[in-house]
Amino acid sequence: MAIVIAHDSYVVALTAHRTVARSGFTDAERDRMEGFRPHILRCYRQALERVVAKLTPTDRLRMAFPGLTARQLDVATWLARGKANEDIADILGLGIDTVKAHVKALYRKIGSESRLAAAVVAHTALPFSDMPPLWTLEPEAWGNFSSPTR
């Protein structure tokens, strides 16, 4: 028996299992489990909102668009704060043409066509919106786990 909550391209699942020797779940037990659905969904949404509310524009962009380079994130941070290309160049110690190239690459990667649109994306992008489903990650992404001994 499971409660499955879809979120973008992911799902959150809460499952209940019986031991081998037990009979299947009764209708009453399934109804009780189904009664938890709105509460679990509310808790999940509240937790997600709390985490997202604490993210800086740089963190949002780093998570939502993992293909951005470190320098593109630096430029995006200052762009999201309303800085002009000339100011960004001075702050980061770059040439104006280099900043313009980073801004152009940033627009392409995040799908915006203007400074305002890029700033809005930086302040509102949901984390993990461009991440692969977990089951496609290589085993190394899960950490260094040793196999259980028998």
PDB file of C-alpha atoms in Angstrom:
ATOM      1  CA  MET A   1       0.000   0.000   0.000  1.00  0.00           C
ATOM      2  CA  ALA A   2       1.410   3.421  -0.859  1.00  0.00           C
ATOM      3  CA  ILE A   3       0.720   7.127  -0.965  1.00  0.00           C
ATOM      4  CA  VAL A   4       2.372   8.681  -3.997  1.00  0.00           C
ATOM      5  CA  ILE A   5       2.668  12.456  -4.323  1.00  0.00           C
ATOM      6  CA  ALA A   6       3.785  13.755  -7.722  1.00  0.00           C
ATOM      7  CA  HIS A   7       6.022  16.841  -7.755  1.00  0.00           C
ATOM      8  CA  ASP A   8       7.271  18.082 -11.128  1.00  0.00           C
ATOM      9  CA  SER A   9       9.165  15.126 -12.573  1.00  0.00           C
ATOM     10  CA  TYR A  10       9.595  13.428  -9.190  1.00  0.00           C
ATOM     11  CA  VAL A  11       7.387  11.521  -6.803  1.00  0.00           C
ATOM     12  CA  VAL A  12       7.402  11.207  -3.038  1.00  0.00           C
ATOM     13  CA  ALA A  13       6.172   7.818  -1.878  1.00  0.00           C
ATOM     14  CA  LEU A  14       5.166   6.620   1.561  1.00  0.00           C
ATOM     15  CA  THR A  15       4.682   2.870   1.639  1.00  0.00           C
ATOM     16  CA  ALA A  16       3.350   0.386   4.152  1.00  0.00           C
ATOM     17  CA  HIS A  17       4.208  -3.294   3.994  1.00  0.00           C
ATOM     18  CA  ARG A  18       2.925  -6.452   5.615  1.00  0.00           C
ATOM     19  CA  THR A  19       5.179  -9.220   6.768  1.00  0.00           C
ATOM     20  CA  VAL A  20       5.037 -12.400   4.730  1.00  0.00           C
ATOM     21  CA  ALA A  21       2.846 -14.316   7.177  1.00  0.00           C
ATOM     22  CA  ARG A  22       0.204 -11.582   7.490  1.00  0.00           C
ATOM     23  CA  SER A  23      -2.889 -11.179   5.345  1.00  0.00           C
ATOM     24  CA  GLY A  24      -3.296  -8.213   2.997  1.00  0.00           C
ATOM     25  CA  PHE A  25      -4.466  -4.807   4.144  1.00  0.00           C
ATOM     26  CA  THR A  26      -8.156  -4.442   4.912  1.00  0.00           C
ATOM     27  CA  ASP A  27     -10.332  -1.779   3.314  1.00  0.00           C
ATOM     28  CA  ALA A  28     -10.423   0.068   6.649  1.00  0.00           C
ATOM     29  CA  GLU A  29      -6.609   0.095   6.838  1.00  0.00           C
ATOM     30  CA  ARG A  30      -6.355   1.373   3.270  1.00  0.00           C
ATOM     31  CA  ASP A  31      -8.923   4.080   4.052  1.00  0.00           C
ATOM     32  CA  ARG A  32      -6.920   5.138   7.126  1.00  0.00           C
ATOM     33  CA  MET A  33      -3.745   5.336   5.057  1.00  0.00           C
ATOM     34  CA  GLU A  34      -5.548   7.380   2.404  1.00  0.00           C
ATOM     35  CA  GLY A  35      -6.672   9.754   5.180  1.00  0.00           C
ATOM     36  CA  PHE A  36      -3.020  10.628   5.788  1.00  0.00           C
ATOM     37  CA  ARG A  37      -2.520  11.836   2.201  1.00  0.00           C
ATOM     38  CA  PRO A  38      -3.538  15.510   2.648  1.00  0.00           C
ATOM     39  CA  HIS A  39      -1.497  15.809   5.855  1.00  0.00           C
ATOM     40  CA  ILE A  40       1.611  14.290   4.297  1.00  0.00           C
ATOM     41  CA  LEU A  41       1.216  16.493   1.223  1.00  0.00           C
ATOM     42  CA  ARG A  42       0.875  19.605   3.409  1.00  0.00           C
ATOM     43  CA  CYS A  43       3.978  18.659   5.452  1.00  0.00           C
ATOM     44  CA  TYR A  44       5.972  18.025   2.277  1.00  0.00           C
ATOM     45  CA  ARG A  45       4.949  21.349   0.735  1.00  0.00           C
ATOM     46  CA  GLN A  46       5.688  23.274   3.931  1.00  0.00           C
ATOM     47  CA  ALA A  47       9.121  21.668   4.260  1.00  0.00           C
ATOM     48  CA  LEU A  48       9.894  22.425   0.616  1.00  0.00           C
ATOM     49  CA  GLU A  49       8.761  26.042   1.015  1.00  0.00           C
ATOM     50  CA  ARG A  50      10.943  26.503   4.132  1.00  0.00           C
ATOM     51  CA  VAL A  51      14.010  25.170   2.349  1.00  0.00           C
ATOM     52  CA  VAL A  52      13.393  27.177  -0.827  1.00  0.00           C
ATOM     53  CA  ALA A  53      12.725  30.400   1.117  1.00  0.00           C
ATOM     54  CA  LYS A  54      16.246  30.267   2.587  1.00  0.00           C
ATOM     55  CA  LEU A  55      18.005  29.901  -0.768  1.00  0.00           C
ATOM     56  CA  THR A  56      19.937  32.803  -2.265  1.00  0.00           C
ATOM     57  CA  PRO A  57      19.545  33.565  -5.981  1.00  0.00           C
ATOM     58  CA  THR A  58      22.972  31.986  -6.543  1.00  0.00           C
ATOM     59  CA  ASP A  59      21.941  28.800  -4.714  1.00  0.00           C
ATOM     60  CA  ARG A  60      18.696  28.625  -6.681  1.00  0.00           C
ATOM     61  CA  LEU A  61      20.525  28.946  -9.995  1.00  0.00           C
ATOM     62  CA  ARG A  62      23.257  26.488  -8.987  1.00  0.00           C
ATOM     63  CA  MET A  63      20.661  23.823  -8.122  1.00  0.00           C
ATOM     64  CA  ALA A  64      18.156  24.521 -10.871  1.00  0.00           C
ATOM     65  CA  PHE A  65      20.763  24.823 -13.632  1.00  0.00           C
ATOM     66  CA  PRO A  66      23.754  22.621 -12.782  1.00  0.00           C
ATOM     67  CA  GLY A  67      25.284  23.360 -16.203  1.00  0.00           C
ATOM     68  CA  LEU A  68      26.183  26.939 -15.234  1.00  0.00           C
ATOM     69  CA  THR A  69      29.876  27.585 -14.695  1.00  0.00           C
ATOM     70  CA  ALA A  70      31.206  29.192 -11.517  1.00  0.00           C
ATOM     71  CA  ARG A  71      31.859  32.446 -13.392  1.00  0.00           C
ATOM     72  CA  GLN A  72      28.358  32.456 -14.903  1.00  0.00           C
ATOM     73  CA  LEU A  73      26.989  32.069 -11.367  1.00  0.00           C
ATOM     74  CA  ASP A  74      29.147  35.008 -10.216  1.00  0.00           C
ATOM     75  CA  VAL A  75      27.824  37.163 -13.053  1.00  0.00           C
ATOM     76  CA  ALA A  76      24.238  35.994 -12.396  1.00  0.00           C
ATOM     77  CA  THR A  77      24.550  36.903  -8.713  1.00  0.00           C
ATOM     78  CA  TRP A  78      25.405  40.502  -9.518  1.00  0.00           C
ATOM     79  CA  LEU A  79      22.901  40.650 -12.371  1.00  0.00           C
ATOM     80  CA  ALA A  80      20.179  39.513  -9.930  1.00  0.00           C
ATOM     81  CA  ARG A  81      21.190  42.404  -7.657  1.00  0.00           C
ATOM     82  CA  GLY A  82      20.566  44.847 -10.489  1.00  0.00           C
ATOM     83  CA  LYS A  83      24.167  45.606 -11.426  1.00  0.00           C
ATOM     84  CA  ALA A  84      25.056  46.786 -14.944  1.00  0.00           C
ATOM     85  CA  ASN A  85      27.619  44.919 -17.046  1.00  0.00           C
ATOM     86  CA  GLU A  86      30.221  47.630 -16.387  1.00  0.00           C
ATOM     87  CA  ASP A  87      29.728  47.305 -12.617  1.00  0.00           C
ATOM     88  CA  ILE A  88      29.937  43.505 -12.793  1.00  0.00           C
ATOM     89  CA  ALA A  89      33.161  43.772 -14.794  1.00  0.00           C
ATOM     90  CA  ASP A  90      34.678  46.087 -12.153  1.00  0.00           C
ATOM     91  CA  ILE A  91      33.524  43.928  -9.226  1.00  0.00           C
ATOM     92  CA  LEU A  92      34.795  40.668 -10.719  1.00  0.00           C
ATOM     93  CA  GLY A  93      37.901  42.135 -12.340  1.00  0.00           C
ATOM     94  CA  LEU A  94      36.825  41.091 -15.833  1.00  0.00           C
ATOM     95  CA  GLY A  95      36.661  42.822 -19.178  1.00  0.00           C
ATOM     96  CA  ILE A  96      33.299  44.168 -20.303  1.00  0.00           C
ATOM     97  CA  ASP A  97      33.275  41.845 -23.328  1.00  0.00           C
ATOM     98  CA  THR A  98      33.878  38.850 -21.055  1.00  0.00           C
ATOM     99  CA  VAL A  99      30.927  39.847 -18.865  1.00  0.00           C
ATOM    100  CA  LYS A 100      28.736  40.275 -21.943  1.00  0.00           C
ATOM    101  CA  ALA A 101      29.729  36.785 -23.120  1.00  0.00           C
ATOM    102  CA  HIS A 102      28.853  35.321 -19.700  1.00  0.00           C
ATOM    103  CA  VAL A 103      25.506  37.154 -19.675  1.00  0.00           C
ATOM    104  CA  LYS A 104      24.695  35.839 -23.156  1.00  0.00           C
ATOM    105  CA  ALA A 105      25.590  32.263 -22.116  1.00  0.00           C
ATOM    106  CA  LEU A 106      23.533  32.701 -18.942  1.00  0.00           C
ATOM    107  CA  TYR A 107      20.475  33.821 -20.927  1.00  0.00           C
ATOM    108  CA  ARG A 108      20.793  30.790 -23.194  1.00  0.00           C
ATOM    109  CA  LYS A 109      21.215  28.289 -20.359  1.00  0.00           C
ATOM    110  CA  ILE A 110      18.359  29.544 -18.179  1.00  0.00           C
ATOM    111  CA  GLY A 111      16.017  30.361 -21.055  1.00  0.00           C
ATOM    112  CA  SER A 112      15.680  34.106 -20.564  1.00  0.00           C
ATOM    113  CA  GLU A 113      15.875  36.914 -23.090  1.00  0.00           C
ATOM    114  CA  SER A 114      16.497  39.942 -20.875  1.00  0.00           C
ATOM    115  CA  ARG A 115      18.211  41.083 -17.690  1.00  0.00           C
ATOM    116  CA  LEU A 116      14.880  41.388 -15.916  1.00  0.00           C
ATOM    117  CA  ALA A 117      13.839  37.867 -16.926  1.00  0.00           C
ATOM    118  CA  ALA A 118      17.206  36.494 -15.780  1.00  0.00           C
ATOM    119  CA  ALA A 119      16.877  38.290 -12.429  1.00  0.00           C
ATOM    120  CA  VAL A 120      13.359  36.918 -11.970  1.00  0.00           C
ATOM    121  CA  VAL A 121      14.592  33.393 -12.715  1.00  0.00           C
ATOM    122  CA  ALA A 122      17.433  33.861 -10.219  1.00  0.00           C
ATOM    123  CA  HIS A 123      14.971  34.844  -7.488  1.00  0.00           C
ATOM    124  CA  THR A 124      12.238  32.306  -8.282  1.00  0.00           C
ATOM    125  CA  ALA A 125      13.798  29.196  -9.853  1.00  0.00           C
ATOM    126  CA  LEU A 126      12.815  26.044  -8.023  1.00  0.00           C
ATOM    127  CA  PRO A 127      15.775  23.908  -7.019  1.00  0.00           C
ATOM    128  CA  PHE A 128      16.319  20.646  -8.846  1.00  0.00           C
ATOM    129  CA  SER A 129      14.070  21.640 -11.734  1.00  0.00           C
ATOM    130  CA  ASP A 130      16.723  20.509 -14.213  1.00  0.00           C
ATOM    131  CA  MET A 131      18.225  17.575 -12.302  1.00  0.00           C
ATOM    132  CA  PRO A 132      18.021  13.998 -13.574  1.00  0.00           C
ATOM    133  CA  PRO A 133      15.693  11.530 -11.876  1.00  0.00           C
ATOM    134  CA  LEU A 134      17.513   9.891  -8.976  1.00  0.00           C
ATOM    135  CA  TRP A 135      17.500   6.456 -10.558  1.00  0.00           C
ATOM    136  CA  THR A 136      19.653   7.742 -13.441  1.00  0.00           C
ATOM    137  CA  LEU A 137      22.477   8.868 -11.172  1.00  0.00           C
ATOM    138  CA  GLU A 138      25.643   6.814 -11.093  1.00  0.00           C
ATOM    139  CA  PRO A 139      26.260   4.790  -7.900  1.00  0.00           C
ATOM    140  CA  GLU A 140      29.045   7.190  -6.852  1.00  0.00           C
ATOM    141  CA  ALA A 141      26.459   9.976  -6.508  1.00  0.00           C
ATOM    142  CA  TRP A 142      24.839   8.133  -3.615  1.00  0.00           C
ATOM    143  CA  GLY A 143      27.982   8.149  -1.475  1.00  0.00           C
ATOM    144  CA  ASN A 144      30.544   5.591  -0.435  1.00  0.00           C
ATOM    145  CA  PHE A 145      28.535   2.718   0.994  1.00  0.00           C
ATOM    146  CA  SER A 146      30.036  -0.628   1.796  1.00  0.00           C
ATOM    147  CA  SER A 147      28.061  -3.721   0.924  1.00  0.00           C
ATOM    148  CA  PRO A 148      26.395  -5.462   3.867  1.00  0.00           C
ATOM    149  CA  THR A 149      28.084  -8.521   5.276  1.00  0.00           C
ATOM    150  CA  ARG A 150      26.221 -11.760   5.671  1.00  0.00           C
TER     151      ARG A 150
END
